[in-house]
Tab-separated table of C-alpha atoms in Angstrom:
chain	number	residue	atom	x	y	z
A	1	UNK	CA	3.934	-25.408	-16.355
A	2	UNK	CA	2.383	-21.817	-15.334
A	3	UNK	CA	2.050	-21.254	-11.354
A	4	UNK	CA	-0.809	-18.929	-10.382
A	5	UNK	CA	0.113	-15.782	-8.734
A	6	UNK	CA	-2.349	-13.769	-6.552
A	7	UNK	CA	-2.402	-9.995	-7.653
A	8	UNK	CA	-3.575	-6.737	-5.807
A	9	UNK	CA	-4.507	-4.406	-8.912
A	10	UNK	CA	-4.729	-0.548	-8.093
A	11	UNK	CA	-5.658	1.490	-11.421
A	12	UNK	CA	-4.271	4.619	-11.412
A	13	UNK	CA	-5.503	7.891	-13.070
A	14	UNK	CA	-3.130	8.905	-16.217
A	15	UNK	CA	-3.889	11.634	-18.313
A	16	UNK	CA	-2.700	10.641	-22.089
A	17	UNK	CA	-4.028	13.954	-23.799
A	18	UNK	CA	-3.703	16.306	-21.216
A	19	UNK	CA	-5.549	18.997	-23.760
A	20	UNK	CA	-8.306	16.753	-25.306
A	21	UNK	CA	-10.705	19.544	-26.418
A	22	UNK	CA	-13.949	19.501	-24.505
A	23	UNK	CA	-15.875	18.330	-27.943
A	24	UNK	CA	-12.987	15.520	-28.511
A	25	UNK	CA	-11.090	14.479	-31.004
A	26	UNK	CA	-11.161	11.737	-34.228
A	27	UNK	CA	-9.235	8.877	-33.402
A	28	UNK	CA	-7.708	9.170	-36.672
A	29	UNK	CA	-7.450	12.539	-37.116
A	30	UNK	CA	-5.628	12.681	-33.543
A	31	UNK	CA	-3.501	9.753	-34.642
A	32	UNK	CA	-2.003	11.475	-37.826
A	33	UNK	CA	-1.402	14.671	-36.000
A	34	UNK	CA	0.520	13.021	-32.982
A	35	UNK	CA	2.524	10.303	-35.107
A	36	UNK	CA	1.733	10.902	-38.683
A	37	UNK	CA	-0.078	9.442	-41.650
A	38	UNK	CA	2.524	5.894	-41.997
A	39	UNK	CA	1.363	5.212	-38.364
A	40	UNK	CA	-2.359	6.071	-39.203
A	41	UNK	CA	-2.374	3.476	-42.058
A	42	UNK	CA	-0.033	0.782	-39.766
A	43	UNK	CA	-2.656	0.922	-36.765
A	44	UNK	CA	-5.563	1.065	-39.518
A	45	UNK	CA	-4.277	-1.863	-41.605
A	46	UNK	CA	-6.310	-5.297	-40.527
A	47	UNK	CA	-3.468	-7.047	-39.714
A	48	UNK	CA	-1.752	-4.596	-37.312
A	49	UNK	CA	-0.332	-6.178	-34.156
A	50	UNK	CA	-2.502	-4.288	-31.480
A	51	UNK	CA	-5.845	-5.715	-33.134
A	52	UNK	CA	-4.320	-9.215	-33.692
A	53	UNK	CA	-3.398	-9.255	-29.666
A	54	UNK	CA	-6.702	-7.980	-29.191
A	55	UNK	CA	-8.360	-10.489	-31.185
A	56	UNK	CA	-7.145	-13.205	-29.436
A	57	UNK	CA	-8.965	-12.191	-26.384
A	58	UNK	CA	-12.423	-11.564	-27.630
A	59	UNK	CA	-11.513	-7.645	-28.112
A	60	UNK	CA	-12.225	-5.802	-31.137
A	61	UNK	CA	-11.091	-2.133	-31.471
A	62	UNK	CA	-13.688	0.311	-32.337
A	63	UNK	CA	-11.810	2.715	-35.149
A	64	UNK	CA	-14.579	5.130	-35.154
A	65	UNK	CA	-14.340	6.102	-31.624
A	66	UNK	CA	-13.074	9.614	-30.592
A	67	UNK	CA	-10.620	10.605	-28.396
A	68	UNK	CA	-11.694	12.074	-25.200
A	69	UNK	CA	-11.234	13.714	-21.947
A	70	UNK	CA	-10.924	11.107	-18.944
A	71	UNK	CA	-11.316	12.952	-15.811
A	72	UNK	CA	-14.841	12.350	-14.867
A	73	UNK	CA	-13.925	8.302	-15.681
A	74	UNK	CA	-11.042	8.394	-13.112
A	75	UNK	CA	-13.121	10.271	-10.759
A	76	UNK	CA	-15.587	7.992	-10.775
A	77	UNK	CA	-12.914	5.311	-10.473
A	78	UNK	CA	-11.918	6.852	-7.230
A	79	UNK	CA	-14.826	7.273	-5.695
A	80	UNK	CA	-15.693	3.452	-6.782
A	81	UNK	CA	-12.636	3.227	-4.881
A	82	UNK	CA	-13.681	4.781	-1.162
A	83	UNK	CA	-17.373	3.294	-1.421
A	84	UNK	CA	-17.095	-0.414	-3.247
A	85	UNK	CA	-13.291	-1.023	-3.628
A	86	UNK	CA	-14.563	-4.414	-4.926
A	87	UNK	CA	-16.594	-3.426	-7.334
A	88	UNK	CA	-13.725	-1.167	-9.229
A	89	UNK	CA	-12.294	-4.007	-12.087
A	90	UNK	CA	-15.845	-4.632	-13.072
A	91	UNK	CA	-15.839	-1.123	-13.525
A	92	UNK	CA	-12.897	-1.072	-15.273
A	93	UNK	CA	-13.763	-3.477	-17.545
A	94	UNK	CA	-17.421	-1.897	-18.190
A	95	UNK	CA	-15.261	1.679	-19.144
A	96	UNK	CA	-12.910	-0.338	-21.309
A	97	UNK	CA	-15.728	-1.786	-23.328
A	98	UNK	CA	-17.738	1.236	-23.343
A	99	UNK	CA	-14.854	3.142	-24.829
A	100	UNK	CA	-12.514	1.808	-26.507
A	101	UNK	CA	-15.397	-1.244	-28.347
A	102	UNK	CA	-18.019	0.012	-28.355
A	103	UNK	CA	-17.052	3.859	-28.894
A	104	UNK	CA	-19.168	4.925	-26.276
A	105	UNK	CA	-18.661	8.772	-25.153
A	106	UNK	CA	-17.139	8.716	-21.655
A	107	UNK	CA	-16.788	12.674	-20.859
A	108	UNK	CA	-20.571	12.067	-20.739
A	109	UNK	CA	-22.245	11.969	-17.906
A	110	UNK	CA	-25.010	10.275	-18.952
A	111	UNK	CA	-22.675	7.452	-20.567
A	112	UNK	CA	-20.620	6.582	-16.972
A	113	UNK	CA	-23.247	6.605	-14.647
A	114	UNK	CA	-24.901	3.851	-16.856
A	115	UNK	CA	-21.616	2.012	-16.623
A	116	UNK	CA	-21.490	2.369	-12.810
A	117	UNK	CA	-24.999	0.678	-12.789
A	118	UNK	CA	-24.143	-2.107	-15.290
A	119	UNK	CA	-21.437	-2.869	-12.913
A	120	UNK	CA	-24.144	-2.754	-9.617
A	121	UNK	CA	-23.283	0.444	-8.255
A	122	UNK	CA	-25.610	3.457	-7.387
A	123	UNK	CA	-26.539	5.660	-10.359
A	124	UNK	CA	-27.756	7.907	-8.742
A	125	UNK	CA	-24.654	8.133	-6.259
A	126	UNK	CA	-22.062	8.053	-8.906
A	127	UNK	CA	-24.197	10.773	-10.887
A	128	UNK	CA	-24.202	12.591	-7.572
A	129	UNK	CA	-20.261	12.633	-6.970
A	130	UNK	CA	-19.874	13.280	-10.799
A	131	UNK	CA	-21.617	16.215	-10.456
A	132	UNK	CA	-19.669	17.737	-7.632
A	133	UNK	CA	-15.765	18.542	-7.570
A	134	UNK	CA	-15.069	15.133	-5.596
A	135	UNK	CA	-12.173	13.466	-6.041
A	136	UNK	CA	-10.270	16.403	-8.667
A	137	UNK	CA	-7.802	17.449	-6.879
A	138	UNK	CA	-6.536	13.450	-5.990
A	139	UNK	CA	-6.917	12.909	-9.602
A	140	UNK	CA	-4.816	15.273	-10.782
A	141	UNK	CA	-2.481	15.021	-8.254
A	142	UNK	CA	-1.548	11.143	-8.967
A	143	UNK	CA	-1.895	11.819	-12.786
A	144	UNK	CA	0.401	14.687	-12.234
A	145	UNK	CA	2.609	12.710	-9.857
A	146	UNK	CA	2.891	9.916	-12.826
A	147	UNK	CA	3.719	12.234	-15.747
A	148	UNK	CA	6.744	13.578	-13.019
A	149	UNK	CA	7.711	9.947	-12.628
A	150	UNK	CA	8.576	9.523	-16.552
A	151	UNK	CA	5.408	7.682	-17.466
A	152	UNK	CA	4.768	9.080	-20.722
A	153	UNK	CA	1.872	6.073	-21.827
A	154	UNK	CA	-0.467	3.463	-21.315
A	155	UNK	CA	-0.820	0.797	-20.228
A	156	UNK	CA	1.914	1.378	-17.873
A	157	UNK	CA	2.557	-1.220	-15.398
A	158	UNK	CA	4.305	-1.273	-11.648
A	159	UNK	CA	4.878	-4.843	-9.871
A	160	UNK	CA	5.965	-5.039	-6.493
A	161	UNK	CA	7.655	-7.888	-4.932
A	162	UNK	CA	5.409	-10.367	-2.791
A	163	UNK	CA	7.873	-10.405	0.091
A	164	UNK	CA	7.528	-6.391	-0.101
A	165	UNK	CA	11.223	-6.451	0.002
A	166	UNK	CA	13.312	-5.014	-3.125
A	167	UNK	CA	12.308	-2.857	-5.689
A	168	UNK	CA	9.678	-2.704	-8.396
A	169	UNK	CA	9.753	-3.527	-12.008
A	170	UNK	CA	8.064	-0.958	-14.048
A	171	UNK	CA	7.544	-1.366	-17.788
A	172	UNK	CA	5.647	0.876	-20.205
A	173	UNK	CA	2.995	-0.439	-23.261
A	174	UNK	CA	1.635	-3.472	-24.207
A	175	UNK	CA	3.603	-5.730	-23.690
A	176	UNK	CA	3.262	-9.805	-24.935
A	177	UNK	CA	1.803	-12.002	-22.341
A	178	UNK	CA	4.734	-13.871	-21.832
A	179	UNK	CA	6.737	-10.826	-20.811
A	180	UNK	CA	3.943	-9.802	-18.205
A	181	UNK	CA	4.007	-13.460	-16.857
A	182	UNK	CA	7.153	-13.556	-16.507
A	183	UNK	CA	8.002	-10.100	-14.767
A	184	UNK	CA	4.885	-11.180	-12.447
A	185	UNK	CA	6.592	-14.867	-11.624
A	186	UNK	CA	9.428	-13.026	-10.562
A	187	UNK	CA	8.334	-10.536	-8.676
A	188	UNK	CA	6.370	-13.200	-6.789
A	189	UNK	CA	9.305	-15.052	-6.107
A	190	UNK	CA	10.968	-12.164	-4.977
């Protein structure tokens, strides 16, 4: 028997590919340069574990996608943050799609104030604080502050204790779902 436990989720800005060329990258052409061609064909083989997870949960990688600078997607994440705080997983969820199934270009303007509308926010405002500097320096700061902190990937999850009392459990990729449910049982226990 599962018990339900009620979670606070803060995303946090990480940058991945600190020099992501302004144009982007292949996926696969970034792939075999960072891990090499064996890793390439694992992640491109059908039956690789990450699409398998995936699949179970109505996701279904986009391969053709390219890698891409995130800055302007945790900006606008931030300022989500100071004007609809409840509006930011929805957001999430909308950038996650955009990107990363249906291949969508995020470093485009264009491409996130269309997801902060799909998710009921102001275009026009989100275009507004996309096009000034808001929010840069807090972005790099806590993406700086999490490279300094030994995260070295994503997703990269921190789970306090309910009570607020003892210390977090961190834990780095994807993990299975039984490993997340049970670090978060514990934790709220704790």
């Amino acid at each position: 028997m599962s018990a339900k436990v009620a979670l606070d989720v803060d995303w946090q800005p990480f940058y991945l590919n600190r020099n992501t060329p302004a144009e982007g990258e292949d996926l696969m052409e970034h792939l075999a340069a960072k891990y090499g061609p064996a890793a390439v064909a694992r992640f491109d083989a059908p039956d690789n574990p990450l699409d398998c997870a995936a699949g179970k949960v109505g996701i279904s990688f986009n391969k053709q996608r390219r890698i891409i600078r995130t800055g302007d997607s945790h900006r606008l994440v931030e300022w989500c943050k100071a004007t609809q705080p409840q509006t930011v997983d929805p957001l999430m969820e909308t950038l996650f799609k955009a990107y990363f199934e249906d291949a969508r270009d995020l470093s485009r303007r264009e491409e996130l104030v269309a997801c902060a509308a799909a998710c009921g926010l102001d275009g026009e405002a989100a275009g507004k604080a996309l096009d000034s500097d808001a929010f840069q320096r807090e972005v790099d700061a806590k993406a700086t502050g999490w490279s300094r902190q030994g995260v070295r990937g994503v997703p990269f999850f921190v789970v306090h204790p309910a009570s607020g009392n003892g210390e977090p459990v961190a834990f780095s990729g994807a993990q299975p779902s039984e490993v997340i449910a049970e670090v978060l049982a514990e934790q709220a226990a704790a």
